[in-house]
Tab-separated table of C-alpha atoms in Angstrom:
chain	number	residue	atom	x	y	z
U	264	MET	CA	64.678	102.907	130.173
U	265	ASN	CA	67.851	104.867	129.294
U	266	ARG	CA	66.798	108.203	127.530
U	267	ASN	CA	69.458	107.786	124.443
U	268	TYR	CA	68.596	104.159	124.087
U	269	ALA	CA	64.680	104.935	123.732
U	270	ASN	CA	65.291	107.695	121.343
U	271	GLY	CA	67.776	105.622	119.393
U	272	ALA	CA	65.351	102.679	119.215
U	273	ASN	CA	62.392	104.884	118.074
U	274	TRP	CA	64.597	106.364	115.075
U	275	GLU	CA	65.505	102.345	114.255
U	276	ARG	CA	61.578	101.849	114.067
U	277	ARG	CA	61.037	104.558	111.930
U	278	LEU	CA	63.668	103.699	109.651
U	279	LYS	CA	62.216	100.024	109.565
U	280	ALA	CA	59.403	101.373	108.716
U	281	GLU	CA	60.756	103.526	105.704
U	282	LEU	CA	63.152	100.687	104.449
U	283	GLU	CA	59.824	98.837	104.117
U	284	ASP	CA	58.111	101.955	102.116
U	285	PHE	CA	60.885	102.001	99.651
U	286	GLY	CA	60.486	98.427	98.671
U	287	ALA	CA	62.136	96.274	101.194
U	288	LEU	CA	60.782	92.672	101.433
U	289	VAL	CA	62.081	92.102	104.967
U	290	VAL	CA	63.623	94.536	107.660
U	291	MET	CA	65.012	93.111	110.549
U	292	ARG	CA	65.969	95.239	113.719
U	293	SER	CA	68.546	93.869	116.041
U	294	ALA	CA	66.857	95.425	119.199
U	295	GLY	CA	69.172	95.734	122.071
U	296	SER	CA	71.996	93.658	120.706
U	297	HIS	CA	74.452	96.492	121.059
U	298	GLY	CA	76.170	94.755	118.170
U	299	VAL	CA	77.322	96.810	114.515
U	300	VAL	CA	74.121	96.125	112.668
U	301	ASP	CA	71.117	97.516	113.937
U	302	LEU	CA	68.886	96.985	110.857
U	303	ALA	CA	69.298	94.315	107.793
U	304	ALA	CA	66.986	95.316	105.101
U	305	CYS	CA	66.363	92.691	102.016
U	306	PHE	CA	65.480	94.196	98.474
U	307	VAL	CA	65.078	92.108	95.321
U	308	GLY	CA	68.393	93.532	93.994
U	309	GLY	CA	70.347	93.039	97.420
U	310	ALA	CA	70.613	93.984	101.116
U	311	MET	CA	71.660	96.725	103.386
U	312	TRP	CA	73.257	96.090	106.660
U	313	LEU	CA	72.993	99.171	108.636
U	314	GLN	CA	74.359	100.792	111.786
U	315	VAL	CA	72.075	103.629	113.067
U	316	LYS	CA	73.389	106.687	114.759
U	317	ALA	CA	70.650	109.632	116.076
U	318	ASN	CA	71.078	113.046	117.365
U	319	GLY	CA	74.868	113.538	116.664
U	320	ALA	CA	76.069	110.146	117.902
U	321	SER	CA	78.821	109.084	115.698
U	322	VAL	CA	80.460	105.608	114.946
U	323	ASN	CA	83.506	104.795	117.290
U	324	ARG	CA	86.281	102.801	116.074
U	325	PHE	CA	85.208	99.553	117.215
U	326	GLU	CA	81.886	99.765	115.133
U	327	ARG	CA	84.039	101.494	112.007
U	328	GLU	CA	86.415	98.554	111.798
U	329	ALA	CA	83.504	96.035	112.303
U	330	LEU	CA	81.521	97.583	109.188
U	331	ARG	CA	84.651	97.537	107.239
U	332	ARG	CA	85.498	93.737	108.103
U	333	LEU	CA	81.699	92.865	107.436
U	334	GLY	CA	81.808	94.769	104.022
U	335	ARG	CA	84.961	92.863	102.968
U	336	GLY	CA	83.257	89.529	104.242
U	337	LEU	CA	79.918	89.820	102.069
U	338	SER	CA	79.579	88.944	98.604
U	339	GLY	CA	78.197	91.443	95.407
U	340	GLY	CA	74.937	92.835	96.293
U	341	ASN	CA	75.331	93.876	99.608
U	342	LEU	CA	75.773	97.789	101.310
U	343	VAL	CA	77.154	98.367	104.408
U	344	GLY	CA	76.536	101.704	105.734
U	345	VAL	CA	75.672	104.092	108.379
U	346	ILE	CA	72.496	106.014	108.833
U	347	THR	CA	72.652	109.627	110.721
U	348	VAL	CA	69.760	110.989	111.878
U	349	SER	CA	69.940	114.543	112.988
U	350	LYS	CA	66.767	116.934	113.581
U	351	GLY	CA	64.782	114.831	110.787
U	352	HIS	CA	67.220	114.569	108.074
U	353	ARG	CA	68.603	111.106	107.280
U	354	SER	CA	71.787	110.743	105.404
U	355	LEU	CA	73.475	107.319	104.564
U	356	GLN	CA	77.216	106.760	104.520
U	357	VAL	CA	78.627	103.735	102.603
U	358	SER	CA	81.033	102.444	104.933
U	359	GLU	CA	82.786	99.759	102.505
U	360	GLY	CA	82.388	98.646	98.961
U	361	GLY	CA	80.578	101.289	97.366
U	362	ILE	CA	76.594	101.058	96.211
U	363	PRO	CA	75.956	97.404	94.553
U	364	ARG	CA	74.021	98.275	91.058
U	365	GLY	CA	70.667	96.207	92.263
U	366	LEU	CA	70.138	98.808	94.946
U	367	VAL	CA	70.727	101.763	92.602
U	368	SER	CA	66.889	102.509	91.950
U	369	VAL	CA	66.149	102.164	95.961
U	370	LEU	CA	68.669	104.485	96.733
U	371	GLY	CA	67.409	106.536	94.046
U	372	ARG	CA	63.883	106.551	95.796
U	373	MET	CA	65.182	107.436	99.370
U	374	GLU	CA	67.009	110.391	97.861
U	375	LYS	CA	63.844	111.657	95.908
U	376	ALA	CA	62.123	111.368	99.494
U	377	GLY	CA	64.957	113.655	100.661
U	378	TRP	CA	67.464	111.573	102.279
U	379	ASN	CA	71.345	112.835	101.564
U	380	ILE	CA	72.955	109.837	99.755
U	381	PRO	CA	76.485	110.288	98.671
U	382	ILE	CA	76.291	109.879	94.893
U	383	GLY	CA	80.022	110.077	94.637
U	384	LEU	CA	80.682	107.052	96.183
U	385	THR	CA	78.468	104.941	93.641
U	386	SER	CA	80.571	102.249	92.132
U	387	GLY	CA	80.364	100.730	88.768
U	388	ILE	CA	77.357	103.503	87.612
U	389	PRO	CA	78.232	105.619	84.607
U	390	GLY	CA	79.051	109.125	85.543
U	391	GLY	CA	78.884	108.611	89.025
U	392	GLN	CA	75.012	109.377	89.058
U	393	ILE	CA	72.077	107.290	90.535
U	394	ARG	CA	69.694	106.802	88.091
U	395	VAL	CA	65.828	106.239	89.384
U	396	ASP	CA	64.500	104.637	85.980
U	397	GLU	CA	66.956	102.019	85.710
U	398	PRO	CA	65.894	98.890	87.440
U	399	PRO	CA	68.188	96.029	89.028
U	400	GLU	CA	69.660	93.652	85.949
U	401	GLU	CA	68.374	90.875	88.308
U	402	VAL	CA	64.738	92.483	87.796
U	403	GLU	CA	65.279	92.640	84.220
U	404	ARG	CA	66.482	89.097	83.432
U	405	THR	CA	63.292	87.961	85.450
U	406	GLU	CA	60.974	89.975	83.515
U	407	ARG	CA	62.343	88.732	79.978
U	408	ASN	CA	62.245	84.874	81.405
U	409	ALA	CA	58.548	85.496	82.076
U	410	LYS	CA	57.369	86.690	78.768
């Protein structure tokens, strides 16, 4: 097995487990597909479509354009981005469309756990800051309807 492939696959499995710990209802790993999406994570407030790059690898021109097209083609509530991992540090770069309001609390938990989250890229969040205590609007509506 190619060493780079094995290293990338190991990181994808670790990140899958971490996303589940952050509250993902389902995380699917696109093993060996060589496609633009390595991990798809579904949360109560939205979904993340992610490309994973490990140990200094970067997104090539084809992948960057494919991520842009994916971001433009999806409806609201979806985050398209790239996770880069180097020496154990995790960073999320949002590729297209900013951060959906329904994923703000998830990203806040990721940031608290040491992930580098680009707060300046948030869209529709007052002051451009992530507020961890702010539940997604969908959850608030569901909780009000249950009472």
